[in-house]
Amino acid sequence: MSKGSYEAWLELALIKEVSLEAKLIWLRAFGSPAAVLAQPVAELRKHSEEAGPLRGRVEDGVIEAVAAWTKQTGGTCVFLGEAGYPRRVLERFANAPLALFARGDLGLLEERAVAFAGASAPTPDAALLARTLALEAGREGLAVAAGVSPGIAQAALQGALTAPGPCVGVVGGAAAWDSVRLGDEILAGGGLLLGEIAPRAPAPRQGYARRHRLLAALADLLLVVEAPLGCDTLKLAADAADVGCEVAAVPHSPSNPAGRGCNQLLRDGASLVENAKDIQVLLP
């Protein structure tokens, strides 16, 4: 890919004020990011009401900062339609992100994967269970995926690293690319960091919702270990089910409010998981 084409892809992907849906409509209409960026507003408006001047909407220095990140860290920008773009994301989303950012082994995205999710401040027993289940899943050769964030997700990633087994950390914020020690451990263990949010760029709205969306697309199974009613993890579970990912949950005592979201998922049809053997049954 030429430098000009690379920068055009980045520029279009990094425009925050325009929806992904509008960008994809314009790409289908005009063929390439460079062509989209060159269109007058009147032409863009024929295809989407979100039309407005596109040039100049990305802050000065941001594209250069992202390009510098790739050189300094060995990171990669994978653009929609390129070889290496995750197959599952393409298959599961009609509106797949224009760009994904990665460090590590993209080949892990072809492995059978279980994603772990749950409370950011879990009970000690739930954190231990997440770590244990991920450890055993890793030993069985399953890739373990989770958000690079505190709580159940962090416990699961730490368990997978102990296995050691394939490990995929999904990044939800720009700053996390450079500042999370857990990410360094994932990379040192031969794993992968992946995100829709560009490193060293101003964070868009709903960055963590995008992390959830990406996590749901990458896994064969989403396991919710502990979650109260009304939490974001339940929205993640709904998103996962919508794109064809199997959803499972750990049962909890009715007297434990921290686990009532899991019990609700089970009532709604999620598969029950109490141990690593249950995961193997769901992912033979």
Rosetta silent file (secondary structure, phi, psi, omega in degrees, C-alpha in Angstrom):
SEQUENCE: MSKGSYEAWLELALIKEVSLEAKLIWLRAFGSPAAVLAQPVAELRKHSEEAGPLRGRVEDGVIEAVAAWTKQTGGTCVFLGEAGYPRRVLERFANAPLALFARGDLGLLEERAVAFAGASAPTPDAALLARTLALEAGREGLAVAAGVSPGIAQAALQGALTAPGPCVGVVGGAAAWDSVRLGDEILAGGGLLLGEIAPRAPAPRQGYARRHRLLAALADLLLVVEAPLGCDTLKLAADAADVGCEVAAVPHSPSNPAGRGCNQLLRDGASLVENAKDIQVLLP
SCORE:     score description
SCORE:     0.000 S_00000001
   1 L     0.000  131.785 -179.853    0.000    0.000    0.000 S_00000001
   2 L   -69.425  160.213  178.845    1.364    3.423   -0.972 S_00000001
   3 H   -59.371  -41.446 -179.345    1.953    6.108    1.641 S_00000001
   4 H   -63.898  -41.542  178.714   -0.836    8.223    0.170 S_00000001
   5 H   -67.040  -41.932  178.231   -3.344    5.372    0.276 S_00000001
   6 H   -58.742  -47.418 -178.035   -2.276    4.447    3.826 S_00000001
   7 H   -68.029  -33.255  177.640   -2.739    8.015    5.047 S_00000001
   8 H   -67.449  -42.670  175.866   -6.126    8.319    3.320 S_00000001
   9 H   -59.048  -47.259 -179.947   -7.378    5.157    5.036 S_00000001
  10 H   -61.546  -45.537 -177.328   -6.154    6.460    8.386 S_00000001
  11 H   -60.572  -47.111 -179.781   -7.645    9.903    7.862 S_00000001
  12 H   -64.442  -41.732 -179.720  -11.086    8.577    6.971 S_00000001
  13 H   -64.032  -32.375 -173.274  -11.024    6.067    9.838 S_00000001
  14 H   -89.027   -4.294  176.900  -10.025    8.741   12.370 S_00000001
  15 L   -70.873  115.114 -173.007  -12.773   11.265   11.560 S_00000001
  16 L   -83.015  -28.094 -170.273  -14.872   11.133   14.737 S_00000001
  17 L   -81.000   -5.272 -177.954  -17.836   13.302   13.729 S_00000001
  18 L  -115.718  136.066 -177.575  -19.018   10.993   10.942 S_00000001
  19 L   -69.729  156.453  175.318  -20.591    7.599   11.583 S_00000001
  20 H   -60.782  -37.812 -178.784  -19.046    4.373   10.391 S_00000001
  21 H   -59.880  -44.254  179.658  -22.214    3.691    8.408 S_00000001
  22 H   -64.598  -41.409  179.455  -21.808    6.909    6.384 S_00000001
  23 H   -60.796  -41.713 -179.645  -18.132    6.174    5.708 S_00000001
  24 H   -67.787  -37.666  176.337  -18.976    2.716    4.394 S_00000001
  25 H   -60.343  -45.703 -179.410  -21.730    4.120    2.159 S_00000001
  26 H   -66.229  -38.295  177.971  -19.255    6.598    0.658 S_00000001
  27 H   -62.325  -41.080  177.995  -16.613    3.909    0.170 S_00000001
  28 H   -65.772  -33.493 -177.342  -19.070    1.787   -1.766 S_00000001
  29 H   -77.746  -38.080 -170.461  -20.052    4.801   -3.855 S_00000001
  30 H  -112.784  -11.723  168.229  -16.595    6.234   -4.604 S_00000001
  31 L    97.395  -30.546 -177.948  -14.287    3.230   -4.323 S_00000001
  32 L  -154.748  156.889  176.598  -11.451    4.374   -2.058 S_00000001
  33 H   -58.229  -40.484  179.998  -10.787    6.595    0.967 S_00000001
  34 H   -60.603  -40.634  178.987   -8.784    9.023   -1.170 S_00000001
  35 H   -67.514  -39.309  177.621  -11.734    9.382   -3.535 S_00000001
  36 H   -61.168  -47.841 -177.368  -14.150    9.892   -0.629 S_00000001
  37 H   -64.740  -24.785 -178.136  -11.968   12.603    0.907 S_00000001
  38 H   -85.469   -8.718 -174.701  -11.722   14.383   -2.448 S_00000001
  39 L   -74.748  141.766  170.553  -15.482   14.637   -2.985 S_00000001
  40 L   -69.571  158.119 -176.668  -17.287   17.964   -2.683 S_00000001
  41 H   -56.392  -39.048 -177.561  -20.000   18.127   -0.045 S_00000001
  42 H   -60.080  -38.089  179.047  -22.742   18.078   -2.686 S_00000001
  43 H   -70.866  -41.336  178.780  -21.576   14.699   -3.979 S_00000001
  44 H   -62.271  -38.685 -175.517  -21.273   13.227   -0.493 S_00000001
  45 H   -68.087  -20.591  176.443  -24.755   14.459    0.386 S_00000001
  46 L   -64.786  -19.863 -174.770  -26.265   12.455   -2.470 S_00000001
  47 L  -114.745  -23.057 -179.946  -25.438    9.349   -0.465 S_00000001
  48 L  -155.495  138.503  178.647  -25.653   10.424    3.203 S_00000001
  49 L   -72.095   -9.776  178.789  -27.126   13.342    5.138 S_00000001
  50 L   -78.286    3.392 -174.437  -24.018   13.351    7.334 S_00000001
  51 L   -59.939  143.198  175.449  -22.098   15.030    4.532 S_00000001
  52 L  -173.105  171.777  177.864  -19.822   17.943    5.320 S_00000001
  53 L   -57.256  127.726 -177.840  -16.238   18.929    4.544 S_00000001
  54 L   -94.587  -35.787  179.457  -14.081   15.930    5.466 S_00000001
  55 L   -64.022  138.637  177.080  -10.606   17.373    5.057 S_00000001
  56 L    88.155    0.242 -179.179   -9.256   18.989    8.197 S_00000001
  57 L   -83.212  -17.719  175.811  -11.463   17.071   10.636 S_00000001
  58 L   -91.802  128.994 -176.027   -8.558   15.042   12.020 S_00000001
  59 L   -58.523  147.525 -179.955   -6.451   17.074   14.438 S_00000001
  60 L   -56.158  134.977  174.792   -2.997   18.129   13.296 S_00000001
  61 L    87.742  -11.186 -175.511   -0.309   15.561   14.032 S_00000001
  62 H   -69.369  -45.922 -179.805   -2.655   12.663   14.797 S_00000001
  63 H   -61.454  -41.365  178.280   -2.022   10.700   11.599 S_00000001
  64 H   -64.488  -37.291 -179.876    1.724   11.181   12.052 S_00000001
  65 H   -66.461  -40.451  178.412    1.453   10.045   15.686 S_00000001
  66 H   -66.737  -42.312  177.977   -0.336    6.834   14.726 S_00000001
  67 H   -62.225  -39.076  178.186    2.206    6.139   11.973 S_00000001
  68 H   -64.724  -36.754  178.188    5.023    6.732   14.473 S_00000001
  69 H   -59.854  -42.237 -179.410    3.402    4.259   16.866 S_00000001
  70 H   -62.827  -39.366 -179.203    3.546    1.521   14.232 S_00000001
  71 H   -71.660  -40.251 -175.237    7.256    2.125   13.653 S_00000001
  72 H   -74.974  -31.662 -172.934    8.184    2.401   17.328 S_00000001
  73 H  -109.525   -8.656 -172.238    6.204   -0.599   18.582 S_00000001
  74 L    76.401   14.666  179.536    6.018   -2.904   15.578 S_00000001
  75 L   -71.312  169.271 -175.375    2.274   -2.348   15.573 S_00000001
  76 E  -134.937  142.288  167.697    0.064   -2.774   12.548 S_00000001
  77 E  -106.236  119.945  178.972   -2.922   -0.989   11.023 S_00000001
  78 E  -108.309  118.839 -175.220   -5.133   -3.486    9.197 S_00000001
  79 E   -97.878  151.929 -179.575   -7.613   -1.833    6.860 S_00000001
  80 L   -53.814  128.132  179.827  -10.965   -3.160    5.678 S_00000001
  81 L    94.925  -13.259  178.219  -10.482   -5.356    2.617 S_00000001
  82 L   -79.465  153.736  168.733   -6.795   -6.056    3.264 S_00000001
  83 L   -62.198  137.433 -177.842   -5.370   -9.513    3.707 S_00000001
  84 L    99.367  -14.375  175.603   -5.069  -10.074    7.433 S_00000001
  85 L   -66.407  133.517 -172.542   -8.294   -8.290    8.348 S_00000001
  86 L   -56.324  123.659 -177.935  -10.002  -10.596   10.896 S_00000001
  87 H   -58.357  -42.580 -176.490  -12.308  -13.018    9.099 S_00000001
  88 H   -64.951  -36.112  178.965  -14.785  -13.205   11.977 S_00000001
  89 H   -64.749  -42.393  177.888  -15.235   -9.436   12.079 S_00000001
  90 H   -62.819  -41.421 -175.748  -16.007   -9.416    8.357 S_00000001
  91 H   -73.067  -31.139 -171.254  -18.432  -12.311    8.682 S_00000001
  92 H   -96.953  -15.122 -177.530  -20.263  -11.011   11.727 S_00000001
  93 L  -126.227  126.330  172.486  -20.639   -7.301   10.985 S_00000001
  94 L   -69.166  -29.824  179.327  -22.203   -5.640    7.971 S_00000001
  95 L  -113.511   66.505  179.892  -20.530   -2.427    9.165 S_00000001
  96 L   -68.191  146.739 -179.651  -17.043   -3.680   10.011 S_00000001
  97 L   -57.359  146.640  178.616  -14.536   -1.040   11.215 S_00000001
  98 L   -66.930  -33.404 -177.018  -12.447    0.668    8.543 S_00000001
  99 E  -142.028  142.238  170.149   -9.256    0.056   10.508 S_00000001
 100 E  -123.421  147.142 -175.968   -8.099   -2.198   13.303 S_00000001
 101 E  -116.362  136.587 -170.937   -4.879   -1.673   15.225 S_00000001
 102 E  -143.801  150.166  165.401   -2.786   -4.567   16.428 S_00000001
 103 E  -134.354  130.764  177.975    0.387   -5.632   18.158 S_00000001
 104 E   110.126 -154.560 -169.248    1.401   -9.265   18.201 S_00000001
 105 L   -91.778   99.276  178.193    0.258  -12.402   16.426 S_00000001
 106 H   -65.368  -19.975  178.047   -2.792  -11.777   14.217 S_00000001
 107 H   -62.088  -21.149  178.923   -2.825  -15.493   13.441 S_00000001
 108 H   -63.682  -21.144 -178.239   -4.382  -16.083   16.873 S_00000001
 109 H   -71.332   -9.180  175.949   -7.653  -14.723   15.491 S_00000001
 110 H   -93.864   -4.855 -179.770   -8.065  -17.967   13.537 S_00000001
 111 L   -80.105  155.462  168.487   -7.938  -20.079   16.714 S_00000001
 112 L   -61.972  135.365 -171.520  -10.995  -21.347   18.576 S_00000001
 113 E  -137.059  140.723  169.961  -11.558  -18.696   21.221 S_00000001
 114 E  -115.214  128.864  178.455  -13.459  -18.187   24.447 S_00000001
 115 E  -100.012  137.472  178.699  -13.989  -14.606   25.590 S_00000001
 116 E  -107.223  141.605  178.793  -14.310  -13.815   29.281 S_00000001
 117 E  -149.921  161.295  178.150  -16.347  -10.925   30.645 S_00000001
 118 E   160.286 -162.238 -172.521  -17.809   -9.725   33.906 S_00000001
 119 L   -62.510  146.117  175.955  -17.624   -7.263   36.739 S_00000001
 120 L   -80.425  -18.171  175.963  -14.800   -4.725   36.943 S_00000001
 121 L  -129.941   71.435 -172.667  -14.742   -5.148   40.736 S_00000001
 122 L   -75.217  164.609  170.433  -15.540   -8.847   41.173 S_00000001
 123 L   -68.904  154.575 -179.729  -15.754  -10.852   44.354 S_00000001
 124 H   -56.791  -38.838 -179.646  -12.530  -12.733   45.162 S_00000001
 125 H   -64.172  -39.738 -179.510  -14.169  -16.086   44.412 S_00000001
 126 H   -68.445  -40.475  178.133  -15.300  -14.929   40.968 S_00000001
 127 H   -62.678  -41.627  178.412  -11.869  -13.546   40.096 S_00000001
 128 H   -64.228  -41.116  179.580  -10.270  -16.836   41.142 S_00000001
 129 H   -64.598  -42.759  178.354  -12.773  -18.808   39.071 S_00000001
 130 H   -59.728  -43.749 -179.785  -12.127  -16.650   35.991 S_00000001
 131 H   -63.810  -42.966 -177.900   -8.392  -17.158   36.368 S_00000001
 132 H   -67.378  -45.316 -179.672   -8.786  -20.917   36.840 S_00000001
 133 H   -63.669  -40.576  179.110  -11.178  -21.410   33.921 S_00000001
 134 H   -67.674  -39.090  176.494   -8.958  -19.371   31.598 S_00000001
 135 H   -58.412  -47.067 -177.355   -5.876  -21.297   32.725 S_00000001
 136 H   -71.246  -34.920  176.320   -7.558  -24.609   31.947 S_00000001
 137 H   -64.026  -42.107  178.102   -8.945  -23.327   28.638 S_00000001
 138 H   -62.699  -39.422  178.800   -5.451  -22.227   27.634 S_00000001
 139 H   -66.067  -25.402  177.442   -4.024  -25.618   28.505 S_00000001
 140 L   -85.814    2.138  176.899   -6.615  -27.177   26.206 S_00000001
 141 L    89.710    5.972  176.827   -5.360  -25.014   23.344 S_00000001
 142 L   -80.878  141.392  170.751   -8.216  -22.521   23.290 S_00000001
 143 E   -75.579  138.608  177.220   -7.395  -18.870   22.745 S_00000001
 144 E  -108.198  126.037  179.904   -8.575  -16.711   25.643 S_00000001
 145 E  -120.676  146.358  176.716   -9.838  -13.231   24.805 S_00000001
 146 E  -166.416  161.072  173.711  -10.893  -10.411   27.110 S_00000001
 147 E   -67.369  146.092  175.646  -10.848   -6.674   27.378 S_00000001
 148 L   -82.016   86.000 -173.190   -7.639   -5.158   28.700 S_00000001
 149 L  -158.440  162.105 -177.637   -9.379   -3.870   31.811 S_00000001
 150 L   -67.518  162.939  171.648   -9.628   -4.555   35.557 S_00000001
 151 L    97.017 -142.249 -178.074  -11.740   -7.268   37.096 S_00000001
 152 H   -56.951  -42.676 -178.586  -12.911  -10.519   35.541 S_00000001
 153 H   -59.964  -47.329 -179.598  -11.259   -9.685   32.213 S_00000001
 154 H   -63.709  -42.328  179.722   -7.863   -9.095   33.800 S_00000001
 155 H   -60.615  -41.106 -179.977   -8.136  -12.245   35.914 S_00000001
 156 H   -65.852  -43.909  179.452   -8.919  -14.319   32.818 S_00000001
 157 H   -63.104  -39.792  177.992   -6.011  -12.906   30.838 S_00000001
 158 H   -64.623  -37.930  176.813   -3.657  -13.565   33.739 S_00000001
 159 H   -63.842  -43.149  179.452   -4.903  -17.137   33.928 S_00000001
 160 H   -63.750  -37.832  179.234   -4.334  -17.675   30.226 S_00000001
 161 H   -66.313  -30.486  179.668   -0.816  -16.291   30.497 S_00000001
 162 H   -71.918  -25.995 -171.151   -0.077  -18.761   33.285 S_00000001
 163 L   -50.578  -52.103  -15.432   -1.191  -21.735   31.145 S_00000001
 164 L   -79.593  146.979  179.480    0.621  -20.594   28.949 S_00000001
 165 L  -142.408  173.861  179.710   -1.894  -20.408   26.154 S_00000001
 166 L   -59.770  135.021 -171.417   -2.991  -18.154   23.285 S_00000001
 167 E  -138.346  126.978  179.704   -4.108  -14.808   24.665 S_00000001
 168 E  -123.285  117.746  176.430   -5.926  -11.900   22.963 S_00000001
 169 E  -102.945  125.259 -179.322   -6.398   -8.597   24.774 S_00000001
 170 E   -97.940  122.943 -172.787   -8.937   -6.197   23.268 S_00000001
 171 E   -93.677  134.962 -176.713   -8.027   -2.552   23.857 S_00000001
 172 L  -110.012   -7.254 -178.747  -10.767    0.013   24.447 S_00000001
 173 L  -142.392  151.373 -175.539   -8.919    3.314   24.750 S_00000001
 174 L   -60.135  -42.156 -175.984   -6.078    5.081   22.962 S_00000001
 175 L   -66.310  -27.168 -175.745   -3.954    5.538   26.085 S_00000001
 176 H   -63.577  -24.308 -179.948   -4.137    1.832   26.951 S_00000001
 177 H   -60.183  -33.288 -174.020   -1.861    0.955   24.042 S_00000001
 178 H  -106.271  -12.849 -166.314    1.126    2.523   25.781 S_00000001
 179 H  -119.057   -3.233 -174.107    0.315    2.362   29.474 S_00000001
 180 L   -98.068  117.918 -179.220   -1.052   -1.057   30.437 S_00000001
 181 H   -64.569  -34.377  178.292    1.477   -3.474   31.945 S_00000001
 182 H   -58.662  -36.525  177.573   -0.862   -6.391   31.302 S_00000001
 183 H   -61.387  -40.388  177.421   -0.573   -5.638   27.599 S_00000001
 184 H   -62.922  -37.858  179.106    3.195   -6.001   27.786 S_00000001
 185 H   -67.193  -38.467  177.850    2.770   -9.382   29.465 S_00000001
 186 H   -61.518  -45.795 -179.349    0.379  -10.519   26.730 S_00000001
 187 H   -66.824  -40.100  179.076    2.873   -9.572   24.032 S_00000001
 188 H   -63.039  -27.752  178.883    5.783  -11.162   25.887 S_00000001
 189 L   -88.589   10.146  178.834    3.765  -14.387   25.986 S_00000001
 190 L    82.549   17.900 -177.864    3.264  -14.400   22.213 S_00000001
 191 L   -90.451 -159.588 -173.930   -0.268  -13.020   22.369 S_00000001
 192 E  -138.275  136.944  166.533   -2.125  -10.244   20.586 S_00000001
 193 E  -109.081  132.434 -175.695   -3.416   -6.789   21.430 S_00000001
 194 E  -140.458  140.455  177.916   -6.205   -5.609   19.141 S_00000001
 195 E  -158.509  156.130  174.425   -8.407   -2.535   19.089 S_00000001
 196 L   -88.919  -19.806 -178.100  -10.634   -0.356   16.968 S_00000001
 197 L   -87.589  125.662 -176.302   -9.438    2.780   18.786 S_00000001
 198 L   -68.745  138.147  174.198   -6.265    4.217   17.295 S_00000001
 199 L   -67.221  145.222  175.095   -3.251    4.582   19.606 S_00000001
 200 L    60.864   27.117  177.061   -2.111    8.123   20.375 S_00000001
 201 L  -122.228  153.570  176.590   -5.284    9.609   18.885 S_00000001
 202 L   -56.674  134.870 -176.333   -8.086   11.526   20.635 S_00000001
 203 L   -72.260  132.571  175.336  -10.550    9.010   22.025 S_00000001
 204 L   -77.835  169.989  173.734  -13.920    8.888   20.269 S_00000001
 205 L   -67.415  151.441  175.328  -17.203    8.588   22.093 S_00000001
 206 L    60.891   36.988  179.267  -18.258    5.089   23.148 S_00000001
 207 H   -61.049  -39.357 -177.581  -14.735    3.700   22.983 S_00000001
 208 H   -76.694  -27.183  172.134  -15.509    0.927   25.426 S_00000001
 209 H   -63.993  -36.161  177.174  -18.708    0.027   23.593 S_00000001
 210 H   -67.528  -35.978  176.472  -16.507   -0.500   20.536 S_00000001
 211 H   -62.186  -43.889  179.172  -14.239   -2.760   22.575 S_00000001
 212 H   -61.671  -43.248 -179.267  -17.249   -4.859   23.558 S_00000001
 213 H   -60.352  -43.911 -179.072  -18.432   -5.049   19.956 S_00000001
 214 H   -67.956  -41.307  179.159  -15.026   -6.243   18.781 S_00000001
 215 H   -60.469  -42.336  179.698  -14.703   -8.770   21.594 S_00000001
 216 H   -62.249  -31.422 -177.442  -18.092  -10.251   20.686 S_00000001
 217 H   -78.069  -22.829 -170.450  -16.963  -10.663   17.081 S_00000001
 218 H   -88.615  -18.900 -168.521  -13.710  -12.471   17.856 S_00000001
 219 L  -105.803  154.842  170.024  -14.895  -15.365   20.014 S_00000001
 220 L   -84.114  -28.030 -177.781  -16.724  -18.638   19.496 S_00000001
 221 E  -140.642  133.436  171.938  -17.990  -18.484   23.081 S_00000001
 222 E  -108.383  121.917  179.909  -18.552  -15.578   25.476 S_00000001
 223 E  -110.429  119.002  176.211  -18.447  -16.596   29.132 S_00000001
 224 E   -96.351  116.024 -172.849  -19.839  -14.195   31.741 S_00000001
 225 E   -88.319  -41.771  177.166  -18.312  -15.166   35.082 S_00000001
 226 E  -155.369  130.625 -179.716  -19.934  -12.623   37.406 S_00000001
 227 L  -160.124  132.748  174.650  -22.195   -9.678   36.600 S_00000001
 228 L   -78.814  169.287  174.995  -24.927   -7.772   38.442 S_00000001
 229 L   -64.756  144.024  173.709  -28.203   -6.804   36.828 S_00000001
 230 L    80.388    8.472 -176.372  -28.102   -3.734   34.604 S_00000001
 231 L   -91.175  165.849 -178.793  -24.363   -3.785   33.895 S_00000001
 232 H   -63.302  -26.539 -179.318  -22.591   -3.246   30.572 S_00000001
 233 H   -61.341  -33.221  178.843  -21.567   -6.906   30.466 S_00000001
 234 H   -68.700  -33.760  174.364  -25.180   -7.892   29.812 S_00000001
 235 H   -65.887  -41.035  176.050  -25.224   -5.563   26.815 S_00000001
 236 H   -58.462  -43.453  179.765  -22.036   -7.269   25.614 S_00000001
 237 H   -62.188  -40.284  177.890  -23.755  -10.648   25.970 S_00000001
 238 H   -64.769  -41.829  177.941  -26.705   -9.425   23.904 S_00000001
 239 H   -61.908  -41.588 -179.396  -24.342   -8.105   21.222 S_00000001
 240 H   -62.992  -45.273  179.084  -22.508  -11.437   21.158 S_00000001
 241 H   -61.810  -37.559 -178.445  -25.721  -13.409   20.726 S_00000001
 242 H   -63.399  -30.307 -178.018  -26.813  -11.064   17.932 S_00000001
 243 L  -100.465   11.754  173.741  -23.687  -11.840   15.884 S_00000001
 244 L    91.017   13.400  176.609  -23.837  -15.596   16.394 S_00000001
 245 L   -88.207  131.148  175.782  -21.450  -16.036   19.313 S_00000001
 246 E   -62.085  137.398  178.900  -22.494  -18.657   21.870 S_00000001
 247 E  -114.791  133.314  177.599  -23.190  -17.070   25.279 S_00000001
 248 E  -133.894  160.847 -179.553  -22.607  -18.874   28.571 S_00000001
 249 E  -147.756  153.884  175.366  -22.714  -17.835   32.207 S_00000001
 250 L   -89.385  130.198  179.054  -21.663  -19.091   35.616 S_00000001
 251 L   -73.309  151.895 -179.444  -24.619  -19.633   37.995 S_00000001
 252 L  -134.190  159.636  175.013  -24.722  -17.771   41.306 S_00000001
 253 L   -61.698  139.371  176.994  -26.641  -17.945   44.555 S_00000001
 254 L   -58.645  -22.535 -179.420  -29.886  -15.920   44.432 S_00000001
 255 L   -84.118   -1.876 -178.932  -28.662  -14.112   47.537 S_00000001
 256 L  -101.194  101.219 -177.909  -25.562  -12.810   45.718 S_00000001
 257 H   -63.076  -25.361 -179.018  -26.444   -9.525   43.956 S_00000001
 258 H   -67.112  -18.527 -177.355  -23.080   -9.522   42.165 S_00000001
 259 H  -113.135    7.395 -175.452  -24.153  -12.572   40.177 S_00000001
 260 H   -67.432  -27.451  175.898  -27.800  -11.878   39.413 S_00000001
 261 H   -64.356  -38.180  176.377  -26.970  -10.750   35.895 S_00000001
 262 H   -62.747  -44.265  179.486  -25.498  -14.197   35.204 S_00000001
 263 H   -62.541  -35.967  177.123  -28.641  -15.866   36.511 S_00000001
 264 H   -64.939  -41.564  177.264  -30.717  -13.638   34.236 S_00000001
 265 H   -60.181  -40.966  179.152  -28.615  -14.700   31.247 S_00000001
 266 H   -65.105  -40.495  176.409  -29.208  -18.347   32.143 S_00000001
 267 H   -62.732  -31.518 -178.100  -32.961  -17.755   32.369 S_00000001
 268 L   -83.874   -0.347  174.951  -32.775  -16.122   28.939 S_00000001
 269 L   114.681    2.385  176.651  -31.152  -19.186   27.399 S_00000001
 270 L   -65.736  151.859  176.976  -27.396  -18.865   27.962 S_00000001
 271 E   -75.128  149.194 -177.959  -25.474  -22.107   28.445 S_00000001
 272 E   -92.561  132.302  176.946  -24.409  -23.007   31.969 S_00000001
 273 L  -128.407  123.849  175.280  -20.697  -23.250   32.790 S_00000001
 274 L  -118.063  -18.916 -177.239  -19.363  -24.397   36.143 S_00000001
 275 L  -154.489  176.454 -176.682  -16.000  -25.831   35.133 S_00000001
 276 H   -65.290  -29.796  178.640  -13.555  -26.205   32.259 S_00000001
 277 H   -62.809  -35.960  178.018  -15.236  -29.407   31.068 S_00000001
 278 H   -63.010  -37.392  177.548  -18.398  -27.405   30.383 S_00000001
 279 H   -64.665  -41.760  179.898  -16.389  -25.076   28.127 S_00000001
 280 H   -63.446  -35.449  177.932  -14.993  -28.059   26.239 S_00000001
 281 H   -64.813  -38.654 -178.816  -18.510  -29.396   25.669 S_00000001
 282 H   -76.971  -25.299  179.464  -19.556  -26.065   24.165 S_00000001
 283 L  -125.551   71.015 -175.224  -16.393  -25.813   22.041 S_00000001
 284 L   -68.276    0.000    0.000  -15.639  -29.405   20.978 S_00000001
